Structure formats: structure tokens, C-alpha cells
């Protein structure tokens, strides 16, 4: 017998036996087929989530800010005036409701915002 053989046998005997759980964990850690299957499963879950995401509600938010150099003013009243002759597009013009009139509206005052 070689001197290395008894040392190797004593190491093998000194190790604790593997439990079923330990053996399965070791096999799962080094099995390339299992790793590939887990990667395919993760890919399928991502694809399923992407498909379902179209059915979920979506929300968006936007904002804007405008600063004018002049103060905004709104009309507070109106005067109705008679122009003396019919104004506006001819009656029956496609896309234009109503009929011609000789009246027009003029703002009577303004108020600052």
C-alpha cells in the first residue's frame, strides 16, 4: 500500500454523510440543464408580465408653466352692435353653423387676472 492511500481513506471516513437535502442542493448548483431551465422560466415569466401589462391601467403626468410679459386681461362684459350689413360666411356654407347676421359682439371692459 502506498502511504497516501491510508490518508485518503481516513479523510473519506472522517467526512459526514450527505443528507438528501444537501445532495439535492449540490446537484442543483452544478447542473447546467437546471440552470438553463431556470433561465427559460424567468424569461417566460417576464414575457407573461409584459403581456399582462397592456391590460393594466396606465397613468401619466405632465406640467407646464408660462410666464407672459404682459398681464392677462379678460373681458367683463359685451356690447352687441349692428354692423348694418350681413356679416360672416354665406348661409349654408359646409362646416359653418348658423346664418349670416348684421350683429357683432364687442367687449365692454377688461379685468386683470
Coordinates of N, CA, C and O in Angstrom, one line a residue:
X1 N 0.8 -1.2 0.0 CA 0.0 0.0 0.0 C 0.9 1.2 0.0 O 1.9 1.3 0.7
X2 N 0.4 2.2 -0.7 CA 1.2 3.4 -0.7 C 0.8 4.3 0.5 O -0.3 4.1 1.1
X3 N 1.7 5.2 0.9 CA 1.4 5.9 2.1 C 0.2 6.9 2.0 O -0.4 7.3 2.9
X4 N -0.1 7.3 0.7 CA -1.2 8.2 0.5 C -2.6 7.6 0.7 O -3.5 8.2 1.0
X5 N -2.6 6.3 0.4 CA -3.9 5.6 0.4 C -4.6 5.6 1.8 O -5.7 5.9 1.9
X6 N -3.9 5.3 2.9 CA -4.5 5.3 4.2 C -5.0 6.7 4.6 O -6.0 6.9 5.2
X7 N -4.2 7.8 4.2 CA -4.6 9.2 4.5 C -5.9 9.5 3.7 O -6.8 10.2 4.3
X8 N -6.0 9.1 2.5 CA -7.2 9.4 1.7 C -8.4 8.6 2.3 O -9.5 9.2 2.4
X9 N -8.2 7.4 2.7 CA -9.3 6.6 3.3 C -9.7 7.3 4.6 O -10.9 7.3 5.0
X10 N -8.8 7.8 5.4 CA -9.1 8.4 6.7 C -9.9 9.7 6.5 O -10.8 10.0 7.3
X11 N -9.6 10.4 5.4 CA -10.4 11.6 5.1 C -11.8 11.3 4.7 O -12.7 12.0 5.1
X12 N -11.9 10.3 3.9 CA -13.2 9.9 3.4 C -14.1 9.4 4.6 O -15.3 9.6 4.6
X13 N -13.5 8.7 5.5 CA -14.3 8.2 6.6 C -14.6 9.4 7.6 O -15.7 9.4 8.2
X14 N -13.8 10.4 7.7 CA -14.0 11.5 8.6 C -15.1 12.5 8.2 O -15.6 13.2 9.0
X15 N -15.4 12.5 6.9 CA -16.4 13.4 6.4 C -17.8 12.9 6.8 O -18.1 11.7 6.9
X16 N -18.7 13.9 7.1 CA -20.1 13.5 7.5 C -20.8 13.1 6.2 O -20.6 13.6 5.1
X17 N -21.8 12.2 6.4 CA -22.6 11.7 5.2 C -23.5 12.9 4.7 O -23.9 13.7 5.5
X18 N -23.7 12.9 3.4 CA -24.6 13.9 2.8 C -26.1 13.5 3.1 O -26.5 12.4 3.1
X19 N -26.8 14.5 3.5 CA -28.3 14.3 3.6 C -28.9 14.5 2.2 O -28.3 15.0 1.3
X20 N -30.2 14.1 2.1 CA -30.8 14.2 0.8 C -30.9 15.7 0.4 O -30.7 16.0 -0.8
X21 N -31.2 16.5 1.4 CA -31.3 18.0 1.0 C -30.0 18.5 0.6 O -30.0 19.3 -0.4
X22 N -28.9 18.1 1.2 CA -27.6 18.6 0.8 C -27.2 18.1 -0.6 O -26.7 18.9 -1.4
X23 N -27.5 16.9 -0.8 CA -27.2 16.3 -2.2 C -28.0 17.0 -3.3 O -27.5 17.3 -4.3
X24 N -29.3 17.3 -3.0 CA -30.1 18.0 -4.0 C -29.6 19.4 -4.2 O -29.6 19.9 -5.3
X25 N -29.2 20.1 -3.1 CA -28.7 21.4 -3.3 C -27.4 21.5 -4.1 O -27.2 22.3 -4.9
X26 N -26.5 20.5 -3.8 CA -25.3 20.4 -4.6 C -25.6 20.2 -6.1 O -25.0 20.8 -7.0
X27 N -26.5 19.2 -6.3 CA -26.8 18.9 -7.7 C -27.4 20.1 -8.4 O -27.1 20.3 -9.6
X28 N -28.3 20.8 -7.7 CA -28.9 21.9 -8.4 C -27.9 23.0 -8.7 O -28.1 23.8 -9.7
X29 N -26.9 23.2 -7.8 CA -25.9 24.2 -8.0 C -25.0 24.0 -9.2 O -24.5 24.9 -9.8
X30 N -24.8 22.7 -9.5 CA -23.8 22.4 -10.6 C -24.4 21.9 -11.9 O -23.7 21.7 -12.9
X31 N -25.7 21.7 -11.9 CA -26.4 21.1 -13.1 C -26.7 22.2 -14.1 O -27.5 23.1 -13.9
X32 N -26.1 22.1 -15.3 CA -26.3 23.2 -16.3 C -27.7 23.1 -16.9 O -28.3 24.1 -17.3
X33 N -28.3 21.9 -17.0 CA -29.6 21.8 -17.6 C -30.6 22.5 -16.6 O -31.6 23.1 -17.1
X34 N -30.5 22.4 -15.3 CA -31.3 23.0 -14.4 C -31.2 24.5 -14.5 O -32.2 25.3 -14.4
X35 N -30.0 25.0 -14.6 CA -29.7 26.4 -14.8 C -30.4 27.0 -16.0 O -31.0 28.0 -16.0
X36 N -30.3 26.2 -17.1 CA -31.0 26.7 -18.4 C -32.5 26.7 -18.2 O -33.1 27.6 -18.7
X37 N -33.0 25.7 -17.5 CA -34.5 25.6 -17.3 C -34.9 26.8 -16.5 O -36.0 27.4 -16.7
X38 N -34.1 27.2 -15.4 CA -34.5 28.3 -14.6 C -34.5 29.6 -15.4 O -35.3 30.5 -15.2
X39 N -33.5 29.7 -16.3 CA -33.4 30.9 -17.2 C -34.6 31.0 -18.1 O -35.2 32.1 -18.3
X40 N -35.0 29.9 -18.7 CA -36.2 29.8 -19.5 C -37.5 30.2 -18.8 O -38.3 30.9 -19.3
X41 N -37.6 29.7 -17.5 CA -38.7 30.0 -16.7 C -38.8 31.5 -16.4 O -39.8 32.1 -16.4
X42 N -37.6 32.1 -16.1 CA -37.6 33.6 -15.8 C -38.0 34.3 -17.1 O -38.7 35.3 -17.0
X43 N -37.5 33.9 -18.2 CA -37.9 34.5 -19.5 C -39.4 34.4 -19.7 O -40.0 35.4 -20.2
X44 N -39.9 33.3 -19.5 CA -41.4 33.1 -19.7 C -42.2 34.0 -18.7 O -43.2 34.5 -19.1
X45 N -41.7 34.1 -17.5 CA -42.4 35.0 -16.5 C -42.4 36.4 -17.0 O -43.3 37.1 -16.8
X46 N -41.2 36.8 -17.5 CA -41.1 38.2 -18.0 C -42.0 38.4 -19.2 O -42.6 39.5 -19.3
X47 N -42.1 37.5 -20.1 CA -43.0 37.6 -21.2 C -44.5 37.7 -20.8 O -45.2 38.4 -21.3
X48 N -44.8 36.9 -19.8 CA -46.2 36.9 -19.3 C -46.5 38.2 -18.6 O -47.6 38.8 -18.8
X49 N -45.6 38.8 -17.9 CA -45.8 40.1 -17.3 C -45.9 41.2 -18.3 O -46.8 42.1 -18.2
X50 N -45.1 41.1 -19.4 CA -45.2 42.1 -20.5 C -46.6 42.0 -21.2 O -47.2 43.0 -21.5
X51 N -47.1 40.8 -21.3 CA -48.4 40.6 -22.0 C -49.5 41.1 -21.1 O -50.4 41.8 -21.6
X52 N -49.4 40.9 -19.8 CA -50.4 41.4 -18.9 C -50.4 42.9 -18.7 O -51.4 43.6 -18.4
X53 N -49.2 43.5 -18.9 CA -49.1 44.9 -18.6 C -49.9 45.8 -19.6 O -50.3 46.9 -19.2
X54 N -50.2 45.3 -20.7 CA -51.1 46.0 -21.7 C -52.5 46.1 -21.1 O -53.3 47.0 -21.5
X55 N -52.9 45.2 -20.2 CA -54.3 45.2 -19.7 C -54.4 46.1 -18.5 O -55.5 46.3 -18.0
X56 N -53.3 46.5 -17.9 CA -53.3 47.2 -16.7 C -53.5 48.7 -17.0 O -53.2 49.2 -18.1
X57 N -54.1 49.5 -16.1 CA -54.3 50.9 -16.3 C -52.9 51.6 -16.4 O -52.0 51.2 -15.7
X58 N -52.9 52.7 -17.2 CA -51.7 53.5 -17.3 C -52.0 54.9 -16.8 O -53.1 55.4 -17.0
X59 N -51.1 55.5 -16.3 CA -51.2 56.9 -15.8 C -50.0 57.7 -16.3 O -48.9 57.2 -16.4
X60 N -50.2 59.0 -16.6 CA -49.1 59.8 -17.0 C -49.4 61.2 -16.4 O -50.5 61.5 -16.1
X61 N -48.4 61.9 -16.2 CA -48.5 63.2 -15.6 C -47.6 64.2 -16.3 O -46.5 63.9 -16.8
X62 N -48.1 65.4 -16.6 CA -47.4 66.4 -17.2 C -47.7 67.8 -16.6 O -48.7 68.0 -16.0
X63 N -46.8 68.7 -16.8 CA -47.0 70.0 -16.3 C -46.3 71.0 -17.2 O -45.3 70.7 -17.9
X64 N -46.8 72.2 -17.2 CA -46.1 73.3 -18.0 C -46.3 74.6 -17.2 O -47.2 74.7 -16.4
X65 N -45.5 75.6 -17.5 CA -45.6 76.9 -16.9 C -45.3 77.9 -18.0 O -44.4 77.8 -18.8
X66 N -46.1 78.9 -18.0 CA -45.9 80.0 -19.0 C -45.9 81.3 -18.3 O -46.8 81.6 -17.5
X67 N -45.0 82.1 -18.5 CA -44.9 83.5 -18.0 C -45.0 84.5 -19.1 O -44.2 84.5 -20.0
X68 N -46.1 85.3 -19.1 CA -46.3 86.3 -20.1 C -45.6 87.6 -19.7 O -45.6 88.0 -18.5
X69 N -45.1 88.4 -20.7 CA -44.5 89.7 -20.4 C -45.6 90.7 -20.0 O -45.3 91.7 -19.4
X70 N -46.8 90.5 -20.5 CA -47.9 91.4 -20.2 C -48.9 90.7 -19.4 O -49.1 89.5 -19.5
X71 N -49.6 91.5 -18.6 CA -50.6 90.9 -17.7 C -51.8 90.4 -18.6 O -52.3 91.1 -19.5
X72 N -52.4 89.3 -18.3 CA -53.5 88.7 -19.0 C -54.8 89.5 -18.6 O -55.0 89.8 -17.4
X73 N -55.6 89.8 -19.5 CA -56.8 90.6 -19.3 C -58.0 89.8 -19.9 O -57.9 89.4 -21.0
X74 N -59.1 89.7 -19.2 CA -60.3 89.1 -19.7 C -61.4 90.1 -19.8 O -61.6 91.0 -18.9
X75 N -62.3 89.9 -20.8 CA -63.4 90.8 -20.9 C -64.4 90.6 -19.8 O -64.6 89.4 -19.4
X76 N -65.0 91.7 -19.2 CA -66.0 91.5 -18.2 C -67.4 91.7 -18.6 O -68.4 91.4 -17.9
X77 N -67.6 92.2 -19.8 CA -68.9 92.4 -20.4 C -68.9 92.6 -21.9 O -67.8 92.7 -22.5
X78 N -70.0 92.6 -22.6 CA -70.0 92.7 -24.0 C -71.1 93.6 -24.5 O -72.2 93.8 -23.8
X79 N -70.9 94.3 -25.6 CA -71.9 95.1 -26.2 C -72.2 94.4 -27.5 O -71.4 93.8 -28.2
X80 N -73.5 94.4 -27.9 CA -73.9 93.9 -29.2 C -74.2 95.1 -30.1 O -75.0 96.0 -29.7
X81 N -73.5 95.1 -31.2 CA -73.7 96.2 -32.2 C -74.2 95.7 -33.5 O -74.0 94.6 -33.9
X82 N -74.9 96.6 -34.2 CA -75.4 96.3 -35.5 C -74.4 96.9 -36.5 O -74.2 98.1 -36.6
X83 N -73.9 96.0 -37.4 CA -72.9 96.4 -38.4 C -73.7 97.1 -39.6 O -73.0 97.7 -40.4
X84 N -75.0 96.9 -39.8 CA -75.7 97.5 -40.8 C -75.8 96.6 -42.1 O -76.6 96.8 -42.9
X85 N -74.9 95.6 -42.2 CA -75.0 94.7 -43.3 C -74.6 93.3 -42.8 O -73.9 93.2 -41.8
X86 N -75.2 92.3 -43.5 CA -74.9 90.9 -43.0 C -73.4 90.6 -43.0 O -72.7 91.0 -43.9
X87 N -72.9 90.0 -42.0 CA -71.5 89.6 -41.8 C -71.4 88.1 -41.7 O -72.3 87.4 -41.4
X88 N -70.2 87.6 -42.0 CA -69.9 86.2 -41.8 C -70.0 85.4 -43.1 O -70.4 86.0 -44.2
X89 N -69.7 84.2 -43.1 CA -69.8 83.3 -44.3 C -71.3 83.2 -44.7 O -72.2 83.3 -43.9
X90 N -71.4 82.9 -46.0 CA -72.8 82.8 -46.5 C -73.5 81.6 -45.9 O -73.0 80.6 -45.5
X91 N -74.8 81.8 -45.7 CA -75.7 80.8 -45.1 C -75.6 79.5 -46.0 O -75.7 79.5 -47.2
X92 N -75.4 78.4 -45.3 CA -75.3 77.1 -46.0 C -73.9 76.7 -46.3 O -73.7 75.7 -47.0
X93 N -72.9 77.4 -45.9 CA -71.5 77.1 -46.1 C -71.2 75.8 -45.3 O -71.5 75.7 -44.1
X94 N -70.7 74.7 -46.0 CA -70.5 73.5 -45.3 C -69.5 73.7 -44.1 O -68.5 74.4 -44.2
X95 N -69.8 73.1 -43.0 CA -69.0 73.1 -41.8 C -69.2 74.4 -41.0 O -68.5 74.5 -40.0
X96 N -70.0 75.3 -41.4 CA -70.2 76.6 -40.7 C -71.7 76.6 -40.2 O -72.6 76.7 -41.0
X97 N -72.0 76.5 -38.9 CA -73.3 76.5 -38.4 C -73.9 77.9 -38.4 O -73.2 78.9 -38.4
X98 N -75.2 78.0 -38.5 CA -75.9 79.3 -38.3 C -76.1 80.0 -39.7 O -75.7 79.5 -40.7
X99 N -76.6 81.2 -39.5 CA -76.9 82.0 -40.7 C -76.1 83.4 -40.6 O -75.7 83.7 -39.5
X100 N -76.0 84.1 -41.7 CA -75.4 85.5 -41.6 C -76.3 86.4 -40.7 O -77.5 86.2 -40.6
X101 N -75.6 87.3 -40.1 CA -76.3 88.3 -39.3 C -75.6 89.7 -39.4 O -74.4 89.7 -39.8
X102 N -76.3 90.7 -39.1 CA -75.6 92.0 -39.1 C -75.1 92.4 -37.7 O -74.6 93.5 -37.5
X103 N -75.3 91.6 -36.7 CA -74.9 91.9 -35.3 C -73.5 91.3 -35.1 O -73.1 90.3 -35.6
X104 N -72.8 92.0 -34.2 CA -71.5 91.5 -33.8 C -71.3 91.9 -32.3 O -72.0 92.7 -31.7
X105 N -70.4 91.2 -31.6 CA -70.1 91.3 -30.2 C -68.8 92.1 -30.0 O -67.8 91.8 -30.6
X106 N -68.8 93.0 -29.1 CA -67.7 93.9 -28.7 C -67.5 93.8 -27.2 O -68.4 94.1 -26.5
X107 N -66.2 93.5 -26.8 CA -66.0 93.6 -25.3 C -66.2 95.0 -24.7 O -65.8 95.9 -25.3
X108 N -66.9 95.0 -23.6 CA -67.2 96.4 -23.0 C -66.2 96.8 -21.9 O -66.2 97.9 -21.5
X109 N -65.4 95.9 -21.4 CA -64.5 96.2 -20.3 C -63.5 95.0 -20.1 O -63.8 93.9 -20.6
X110 N -62.5 95.2 -19.4 CA -61.5 94.2 -19.1 C -61.2 94.1 -17.6 O -61.3 95.2 -16.9
X111 N -60.7 93.0 -17.2 CA -60.3 92.9 -15.8 C -59.0 92.1 -15.8 O -58.8 91.1 -16.6
X112 N -58.1 92.4 -15.0 CA -56.8 91.7 -14.9 C -57.0 90.4 -14.1 O -57.8 90.4 -13.2
X113 N -56.2 89.4 -14.5 CA -56.3 88.2 -13.7 C -55.5 88.3 -12.5 O -54.5 88.9 -12.3

